[in-house]
Structure formats: structure tokens, C-alpha cells
Short mmCIF file of C-alpha atoms in Angstrom, two decimals:
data_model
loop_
_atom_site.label_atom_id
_atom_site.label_comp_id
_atom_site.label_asym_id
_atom_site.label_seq_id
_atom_site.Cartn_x
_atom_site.Cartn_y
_atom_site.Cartn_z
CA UNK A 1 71.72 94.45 86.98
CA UNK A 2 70.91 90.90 87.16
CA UNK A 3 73.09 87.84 87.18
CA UNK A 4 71.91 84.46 86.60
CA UNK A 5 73.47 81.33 88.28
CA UNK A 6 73.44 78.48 86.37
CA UNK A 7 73.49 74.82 87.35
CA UNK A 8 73.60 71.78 85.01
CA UNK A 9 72.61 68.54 86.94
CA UNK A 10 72.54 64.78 86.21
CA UNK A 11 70.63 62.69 89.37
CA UNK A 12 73.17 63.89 91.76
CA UNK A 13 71.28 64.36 95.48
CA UNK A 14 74.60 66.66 96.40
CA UNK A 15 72.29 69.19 94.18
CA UNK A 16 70.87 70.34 97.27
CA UNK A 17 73.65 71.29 99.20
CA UNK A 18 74.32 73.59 96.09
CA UNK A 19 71.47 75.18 95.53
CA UNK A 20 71.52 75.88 99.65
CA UNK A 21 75.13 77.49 99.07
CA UNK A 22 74.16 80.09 96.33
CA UNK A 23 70.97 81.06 98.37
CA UNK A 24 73.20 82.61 100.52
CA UNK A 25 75.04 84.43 97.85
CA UNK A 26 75.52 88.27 98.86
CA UNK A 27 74.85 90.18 95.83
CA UNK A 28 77.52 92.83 94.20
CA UNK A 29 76.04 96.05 94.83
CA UNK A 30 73.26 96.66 93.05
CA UNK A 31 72.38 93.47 91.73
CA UNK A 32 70.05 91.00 91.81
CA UNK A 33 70.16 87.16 91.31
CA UNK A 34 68.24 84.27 90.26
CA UNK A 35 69.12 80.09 89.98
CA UNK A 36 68.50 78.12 86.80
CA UNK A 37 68.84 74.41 87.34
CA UNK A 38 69.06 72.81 83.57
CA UNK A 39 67.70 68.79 84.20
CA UNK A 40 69.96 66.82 81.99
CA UNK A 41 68.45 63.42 82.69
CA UNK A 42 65.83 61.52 80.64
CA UNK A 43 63.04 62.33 83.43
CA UNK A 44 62.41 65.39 85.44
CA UNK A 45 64.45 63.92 88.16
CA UNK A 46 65.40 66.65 89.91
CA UNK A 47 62.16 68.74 89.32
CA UNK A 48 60.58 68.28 93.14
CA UNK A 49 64.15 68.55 94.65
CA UNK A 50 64.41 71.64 93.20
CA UNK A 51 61.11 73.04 94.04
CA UNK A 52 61.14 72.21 97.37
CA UNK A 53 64.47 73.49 97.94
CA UNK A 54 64.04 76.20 95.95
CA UNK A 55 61.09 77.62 98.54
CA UNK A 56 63.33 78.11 100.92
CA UNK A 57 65.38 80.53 99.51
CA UNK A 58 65.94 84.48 98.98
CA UNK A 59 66.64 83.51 95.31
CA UNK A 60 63.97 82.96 92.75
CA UNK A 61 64.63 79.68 91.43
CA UNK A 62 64.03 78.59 87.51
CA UNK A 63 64.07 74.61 86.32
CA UNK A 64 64.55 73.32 83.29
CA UNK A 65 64.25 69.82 81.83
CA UNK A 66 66.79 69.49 78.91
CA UNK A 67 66.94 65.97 77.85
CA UNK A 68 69.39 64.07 77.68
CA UNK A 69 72.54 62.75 78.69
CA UNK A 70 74.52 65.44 76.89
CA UNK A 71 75.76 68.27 79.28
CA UNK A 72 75.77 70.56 76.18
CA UNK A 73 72.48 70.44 75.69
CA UNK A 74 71.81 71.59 79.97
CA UNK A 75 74.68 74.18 79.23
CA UNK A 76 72.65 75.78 76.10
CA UNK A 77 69.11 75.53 77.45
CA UNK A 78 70.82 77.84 80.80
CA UNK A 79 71.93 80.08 77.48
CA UNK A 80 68.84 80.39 76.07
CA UNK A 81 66.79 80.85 79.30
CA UNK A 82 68.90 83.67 80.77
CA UNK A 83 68.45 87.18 81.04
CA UNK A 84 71.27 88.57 82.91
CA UNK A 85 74.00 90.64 81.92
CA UNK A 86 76.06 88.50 83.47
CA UNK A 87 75.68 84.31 83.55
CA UNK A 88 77.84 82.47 86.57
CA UNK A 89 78.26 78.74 86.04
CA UNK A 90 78.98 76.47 88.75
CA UNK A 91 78.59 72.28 88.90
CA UNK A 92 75.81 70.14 90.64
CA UNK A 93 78.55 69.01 92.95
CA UNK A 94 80.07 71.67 93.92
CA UNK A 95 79.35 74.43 96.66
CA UNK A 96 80.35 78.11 97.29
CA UNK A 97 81.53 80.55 99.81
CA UNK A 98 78.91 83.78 100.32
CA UNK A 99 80.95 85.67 98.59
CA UNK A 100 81.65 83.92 95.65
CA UNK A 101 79.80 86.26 93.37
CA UNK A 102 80.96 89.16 94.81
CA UNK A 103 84.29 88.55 94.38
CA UNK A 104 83.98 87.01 90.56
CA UNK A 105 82.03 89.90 89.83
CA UNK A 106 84.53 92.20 91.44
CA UNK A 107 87.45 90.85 89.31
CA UNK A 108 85.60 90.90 86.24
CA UNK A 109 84.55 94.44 86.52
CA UNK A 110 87.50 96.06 88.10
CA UNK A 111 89.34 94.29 85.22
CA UNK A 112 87.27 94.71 82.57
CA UNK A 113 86.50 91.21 81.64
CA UNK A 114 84.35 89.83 79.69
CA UNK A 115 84.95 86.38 81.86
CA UNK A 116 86.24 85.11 84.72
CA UNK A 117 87.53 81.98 86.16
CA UNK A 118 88.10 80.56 89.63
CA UNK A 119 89.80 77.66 91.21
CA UNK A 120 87.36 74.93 92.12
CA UNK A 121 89.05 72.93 94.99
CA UNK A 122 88.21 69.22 95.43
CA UNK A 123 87.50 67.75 99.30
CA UNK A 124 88.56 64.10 99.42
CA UNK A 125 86.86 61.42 101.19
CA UNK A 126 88.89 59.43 103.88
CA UNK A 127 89.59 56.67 101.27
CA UNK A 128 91.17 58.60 99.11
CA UNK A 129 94.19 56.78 98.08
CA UNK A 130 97.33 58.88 99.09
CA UNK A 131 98.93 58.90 95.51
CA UNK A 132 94.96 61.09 94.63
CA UNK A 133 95.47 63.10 97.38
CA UNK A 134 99.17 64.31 97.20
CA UNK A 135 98.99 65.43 93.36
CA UNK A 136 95.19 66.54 93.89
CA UNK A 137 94.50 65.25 90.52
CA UNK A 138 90.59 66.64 91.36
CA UNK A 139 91.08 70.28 91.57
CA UNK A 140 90.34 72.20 88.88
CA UNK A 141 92.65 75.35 88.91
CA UNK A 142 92.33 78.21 85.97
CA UNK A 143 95.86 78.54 84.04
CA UNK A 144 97.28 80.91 81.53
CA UNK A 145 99.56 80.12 78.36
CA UNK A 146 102.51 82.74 77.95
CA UNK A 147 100.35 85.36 81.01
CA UNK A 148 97.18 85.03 78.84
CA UNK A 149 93.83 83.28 79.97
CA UNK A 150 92.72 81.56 76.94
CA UNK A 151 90.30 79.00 77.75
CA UNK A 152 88.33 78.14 81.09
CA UNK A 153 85.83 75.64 82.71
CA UNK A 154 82.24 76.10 83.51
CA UNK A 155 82.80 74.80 87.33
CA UNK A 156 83.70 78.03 88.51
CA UNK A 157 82.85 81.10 86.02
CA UNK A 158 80.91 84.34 85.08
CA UNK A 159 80.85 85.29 81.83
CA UNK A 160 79.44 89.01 80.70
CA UNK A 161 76.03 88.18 78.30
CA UNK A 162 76.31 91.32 76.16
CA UNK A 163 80.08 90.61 75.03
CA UNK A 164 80.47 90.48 71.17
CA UNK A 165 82.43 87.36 71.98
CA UNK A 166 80.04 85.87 73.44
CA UNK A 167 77.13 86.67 71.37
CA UNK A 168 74.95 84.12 69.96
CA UNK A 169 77.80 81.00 71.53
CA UNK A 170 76.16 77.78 72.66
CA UNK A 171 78.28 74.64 73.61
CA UNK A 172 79.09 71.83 70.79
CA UNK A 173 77.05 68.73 71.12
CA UNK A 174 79.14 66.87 69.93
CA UNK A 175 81.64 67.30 73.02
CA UNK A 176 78.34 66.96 75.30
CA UNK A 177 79.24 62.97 76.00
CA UNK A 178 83.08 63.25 76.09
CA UNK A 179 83.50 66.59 78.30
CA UNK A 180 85.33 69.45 77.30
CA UNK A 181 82.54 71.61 75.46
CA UNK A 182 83.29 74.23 77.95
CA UNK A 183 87.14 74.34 77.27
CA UNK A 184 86.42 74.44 73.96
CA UNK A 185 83.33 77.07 74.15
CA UNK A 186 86.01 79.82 75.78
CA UNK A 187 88.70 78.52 73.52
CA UNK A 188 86.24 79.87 71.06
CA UNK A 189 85.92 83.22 72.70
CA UNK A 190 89.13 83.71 73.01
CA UNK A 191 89.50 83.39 69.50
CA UNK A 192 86.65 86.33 68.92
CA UNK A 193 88.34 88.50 71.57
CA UNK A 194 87.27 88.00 74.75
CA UNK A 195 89.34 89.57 77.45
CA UNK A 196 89.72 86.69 80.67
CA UNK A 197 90.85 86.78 83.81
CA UNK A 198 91.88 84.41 86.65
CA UNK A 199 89.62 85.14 90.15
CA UNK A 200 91.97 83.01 92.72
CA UNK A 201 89.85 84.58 96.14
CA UNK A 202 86.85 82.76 94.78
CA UNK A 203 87.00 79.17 95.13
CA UNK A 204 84.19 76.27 94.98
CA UNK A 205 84.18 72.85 96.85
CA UNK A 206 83.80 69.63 95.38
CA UNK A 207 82.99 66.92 97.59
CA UNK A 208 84.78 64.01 95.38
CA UNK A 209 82.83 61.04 94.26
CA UNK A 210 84.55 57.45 95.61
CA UNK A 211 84.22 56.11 91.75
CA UNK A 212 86.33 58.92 90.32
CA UNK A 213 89.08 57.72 93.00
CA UNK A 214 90.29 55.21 90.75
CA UNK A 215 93.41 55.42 87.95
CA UNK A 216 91.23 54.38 85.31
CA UNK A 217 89.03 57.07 85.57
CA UNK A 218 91.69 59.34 85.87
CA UNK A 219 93.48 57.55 83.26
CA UNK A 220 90.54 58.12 80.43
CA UNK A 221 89.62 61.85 81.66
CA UNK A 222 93.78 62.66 80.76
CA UNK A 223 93.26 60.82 77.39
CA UNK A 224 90.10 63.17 76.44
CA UNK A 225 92.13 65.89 78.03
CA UNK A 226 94.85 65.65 75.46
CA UNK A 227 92.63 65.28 72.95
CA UNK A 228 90.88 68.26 73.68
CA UNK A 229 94.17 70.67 73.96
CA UNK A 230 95.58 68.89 71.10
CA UNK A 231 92.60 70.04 68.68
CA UNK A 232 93.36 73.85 70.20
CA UNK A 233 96.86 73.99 69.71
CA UNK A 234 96.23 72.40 66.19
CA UNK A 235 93.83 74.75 64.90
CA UNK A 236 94.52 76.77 61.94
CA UNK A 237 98.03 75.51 61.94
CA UNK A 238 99.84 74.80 58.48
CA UNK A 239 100.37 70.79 57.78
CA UNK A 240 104.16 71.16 58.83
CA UNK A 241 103.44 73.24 62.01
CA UNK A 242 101.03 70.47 62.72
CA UNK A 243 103.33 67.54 62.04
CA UNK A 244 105.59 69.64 64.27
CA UNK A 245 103.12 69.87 67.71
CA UNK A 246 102.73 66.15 67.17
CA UNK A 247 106.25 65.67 67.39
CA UNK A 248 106.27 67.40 69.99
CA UNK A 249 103.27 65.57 72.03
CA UNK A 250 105.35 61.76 71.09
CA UNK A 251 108.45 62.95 72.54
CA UNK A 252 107.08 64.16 75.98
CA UNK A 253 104.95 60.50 76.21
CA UNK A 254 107.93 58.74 75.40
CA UNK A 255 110.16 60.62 78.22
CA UNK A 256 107.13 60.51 80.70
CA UNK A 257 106.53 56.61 80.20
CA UNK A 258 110.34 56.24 80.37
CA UNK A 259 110.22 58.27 83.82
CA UNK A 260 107.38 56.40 85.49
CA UNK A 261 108.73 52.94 84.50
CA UNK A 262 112.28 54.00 86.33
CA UNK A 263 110.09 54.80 89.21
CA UNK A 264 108.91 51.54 89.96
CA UNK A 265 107.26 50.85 92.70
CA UNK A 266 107.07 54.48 94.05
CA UNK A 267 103.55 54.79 93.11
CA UNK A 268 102.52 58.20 93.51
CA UNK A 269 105.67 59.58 91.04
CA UNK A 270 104.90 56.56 88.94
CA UNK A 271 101.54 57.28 88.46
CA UNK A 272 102.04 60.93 88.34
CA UNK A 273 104.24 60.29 84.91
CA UNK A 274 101.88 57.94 83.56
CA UNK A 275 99.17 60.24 83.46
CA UNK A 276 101.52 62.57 81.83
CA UNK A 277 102.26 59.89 79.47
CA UNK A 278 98.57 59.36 78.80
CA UNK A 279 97.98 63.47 78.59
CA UNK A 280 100.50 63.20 75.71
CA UNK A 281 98.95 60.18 73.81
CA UNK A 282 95.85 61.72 73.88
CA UNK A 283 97.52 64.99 72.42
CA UNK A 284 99.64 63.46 70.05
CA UNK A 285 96.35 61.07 68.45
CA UNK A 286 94.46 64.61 68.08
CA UNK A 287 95.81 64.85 64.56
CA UNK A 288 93.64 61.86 63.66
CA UNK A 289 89.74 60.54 63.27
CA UNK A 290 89.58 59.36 67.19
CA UNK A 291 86.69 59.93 69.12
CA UNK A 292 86.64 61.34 72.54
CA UNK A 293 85.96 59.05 74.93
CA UNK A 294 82.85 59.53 77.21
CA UNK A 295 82.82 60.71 80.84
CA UNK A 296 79.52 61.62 80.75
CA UNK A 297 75.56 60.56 80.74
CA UNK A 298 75.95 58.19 83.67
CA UNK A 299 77.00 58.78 87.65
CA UNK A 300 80.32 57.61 88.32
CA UNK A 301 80.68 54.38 89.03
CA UNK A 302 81.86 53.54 93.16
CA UNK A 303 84.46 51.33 93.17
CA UNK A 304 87.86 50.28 95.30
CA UNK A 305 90.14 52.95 94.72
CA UNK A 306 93.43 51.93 92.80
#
């Protein structure tokens, strides 16, 4: 059996320290692993970094330049070039435990899955501004709707190849700038059947970037958020069901804007409900022509937290 590890990667040097953590990946019984790095910048950036760190460990090591500055187009050339039964996705800034595989790969097959998900747990720099660090707005924790898994993210997941659900999927391009191609990719399984699971004994580490410690940033990755569940939960809904889930998403900004403006100048609560707020807008303006905003193409920006 093999599995391949995939890793989509825009100039970040915190590549290395990821590629290090899955060469010390202990294999499920049996199997046998390999890396593919998918080069999403305009260049070969990463190219020697990945060569020369890729020499050093027990894992054959594939890269891949797929240009550019659209993470769909990385996520689909890691599609095309894999040959595993089974394809693991983790990010470019993210690192994980030895047994990482082993235990998604457990769940998954004593389960029966044809994917699962685990938590991927952000690691704060000492500037983190407390308001960031008490709601841990960074983590990215797999959730179910009514005990069902019906979407996931690509930061933390292993999805089984042969699946009929899976079959012949790539990533939309035209979510490759905003962000969420991968909620919607699984969405999209989901939708064909796939059977998903939640894997909470295998987490990742993100080491948090200082220019994603900022409310704006925050503020426009909500507003895409919304957008993105807003187009799921709208999907081949009748025109009055519709009109109905938009209802719905005005209501709960208007009650969260109303909350954070009574909380003054508490700012972590305030803030809190203002993201809420913005969550909404962006759920409630899914109905309409709006185009997601972009998160991606370009490092984050450092800045003074907010």
C-alpha cells in the first residue's frame, strides 16, 4: 500500500521544518510513503530547498512546479501526480507528530472511511494579542452538522484515491485565489457519498504568521467564510427555501452586531461578535453576484497586531 503526502507551498522557508516532520512519519503497517511538494509560485522557488532537504530523509521526495498563485492549481497537480491508494494533505506551515499517519490511517480504516479529518492546532507567537489567543481564532478544528462530517480542510486530511467519490475530483480554480476550494472539494464528495470521519488524536501545528494577527485579516477570511457556507447550504434549494436561509443569515448579523456594540470596550467579546456579525454578512450576500475576496497568491503581510 502506498500513501502519498502532499504539500502545497507558496515561498514559505517554514517548508522545511515540514518536510523534516513527515520524514519521521512511522508508516501504518504495511505501507509505504512518499512526499510531493506542489511549487505554487511563479519560479521554482522552493525547488533546491526541497532537494536538499529532501536527501536527508527516509522518504522519497517528488517536486512539482505548478504555476501560479492559485492553490488549486498546487492541490490538482498533487492529484494528478499521485499514485497512492491513499493521498494525506497537510499545509507548508504546518508540522506533525510521528504518528500522524498512523493514526489518520487507523481511523479511516477501522471506520471505513473514505476520508478523514484532523484538528490542526495553531502555536501563537508572544505578540499575539490576548483577544487572538483566548478565542484561538487560528485553529482549524473538523466539525459535523446534525453528527455528520460533511465537508473538511486540506490542512489536516487523508482521503482514500480509489473512492467512487472521489474519482476523477480536482479543486475549482476559481476558489484557488479566495480559499475555500478544499471546503468546497469535500462538500462535493459528500454530495457523491463519501463516508467522513473526524480523527481528534491526530493533530498538526501551525506556527502562526505575525500578519494574520490582525482583525482585518481575520475580518476578510470570516467574510469569504460565509460566503463559502452560504453557497453550500444554498445549493439545490427551491427560491423560497433560499429566501428563507438568507433570512436566516440577516437576523443572526443583526443580533451579533447588536451584541458586540453592547459590549463596548470589552474587546475580546466585542470582537468575538463582530466576527460573527461579519460570518453572517458574508452568508447572507451568498445569494448574490459577489466575489470572494482573496487570501491568497501573496505571504501575509507582518504588521502591528490589532
Amino acid at each position: 500500500m502506498l500513501i502519498d503526502i502532499c504539500v502545497c507551498t507558496f515561498r514559505r522557508a517554514s517548508l522545511e521544518a515540514t518536510l523534516k516532520s513527515l520524514g519521521k512519519q512511522i508508516p501504518p503497517t504495511g505501507a509505504t510513503m512518499r512526499i510531493i511538494v506542489a511549487d505554487n509560485d511563479d519560479v521554482p522557488s522552493a525547488q533546491g530547498l526541497v532537494e536538499s532537504v529532501g536527501k536527508t530523509l527516509a522518504l522519497s521526495v517528488i517536486y512539482i512546479h505548478a504555476p501560479s498563485r492559485n492553490i488549486s492549481i498546487a492541490r490538482n497537480a498533487c492529484l494528478d501526480t499521485a499514485e497512492g491508494e491513499w493521498v494525506a494533505f497537510i499545509d507548508d506551515d504546518e508540522t506533525a507528530p510521528p504518528d500522524w499517519i498512523q493514526s489518520m490511517f487507523h481511523k479511516a480504516s477501522s471506520d471505513n472511511l473514505d476520508a478523514v479529518f484532523g484538528p490542526a492546532v495553531a502555536e501563537y507567537p508572544p505578540e499575539t494579542p490576548d483577544w487572538i489567543r483566548l478565542k484561538d481564532y487560528h485553529s482549524n478544528r473538523p466539525e459535523t452538522r446534525n453528527g455528520v462530517v460533511q465537508t473538511g480542510h486540506t490542512c489536516n486530511a487523508l482521503v482514500r484515491t480509489e473512492a467512487r467519490c472521489f474519482t476523477g475530483q480536482r479543486f475549482l480554480l476559481e476558489k484557488g485565489r479566495s480559499g475555500g476550494e478544499d471546503t468546497e472539494f469535500f462538500y462535493r464528495a459528500w454530495h457523491a457519498g463519501a463516508r467522513m470521519g473526524i480523527a481528534e488524536s491526530a493533530p498538526v501545528y501551525e506556527q502562526v504568521e505575525p500578519g494574520r494577527l490582525r482583525f482585518a485579516w481575520l475580518r476578510k477570511r470570516k467574510f469569504r467564510s460565509g460566503i463559502s457556507y452560504g453557497r453550500h447550504a444554498l445549493k439545490d434549494k427551491s427560491r423560497i427555501a433560499q429566501a428563507s436561509l438568507q433570512a436566516q443569515a440577516a437576523l443572526k448579523m443583526m443580533i451579533s452586531a447588536t451584541v458586540a456594540l453592547l459590549c463596548g470596550f470589552s474587546r475580546t467579546p466585542r470582537n468575538y461578535w463582530l466576527l460573527r456579525a461579519v460570518f453572517h454578512a458574508g452568508a447572507f450576500s451568498s445569494g448574490f453576484s459577489i466575489r470572494e475576496q482573496e487570501l491568497y497568491g501573496e505571504p501575509a503581510r507582518a504588521g502591528s497586531p490589532s
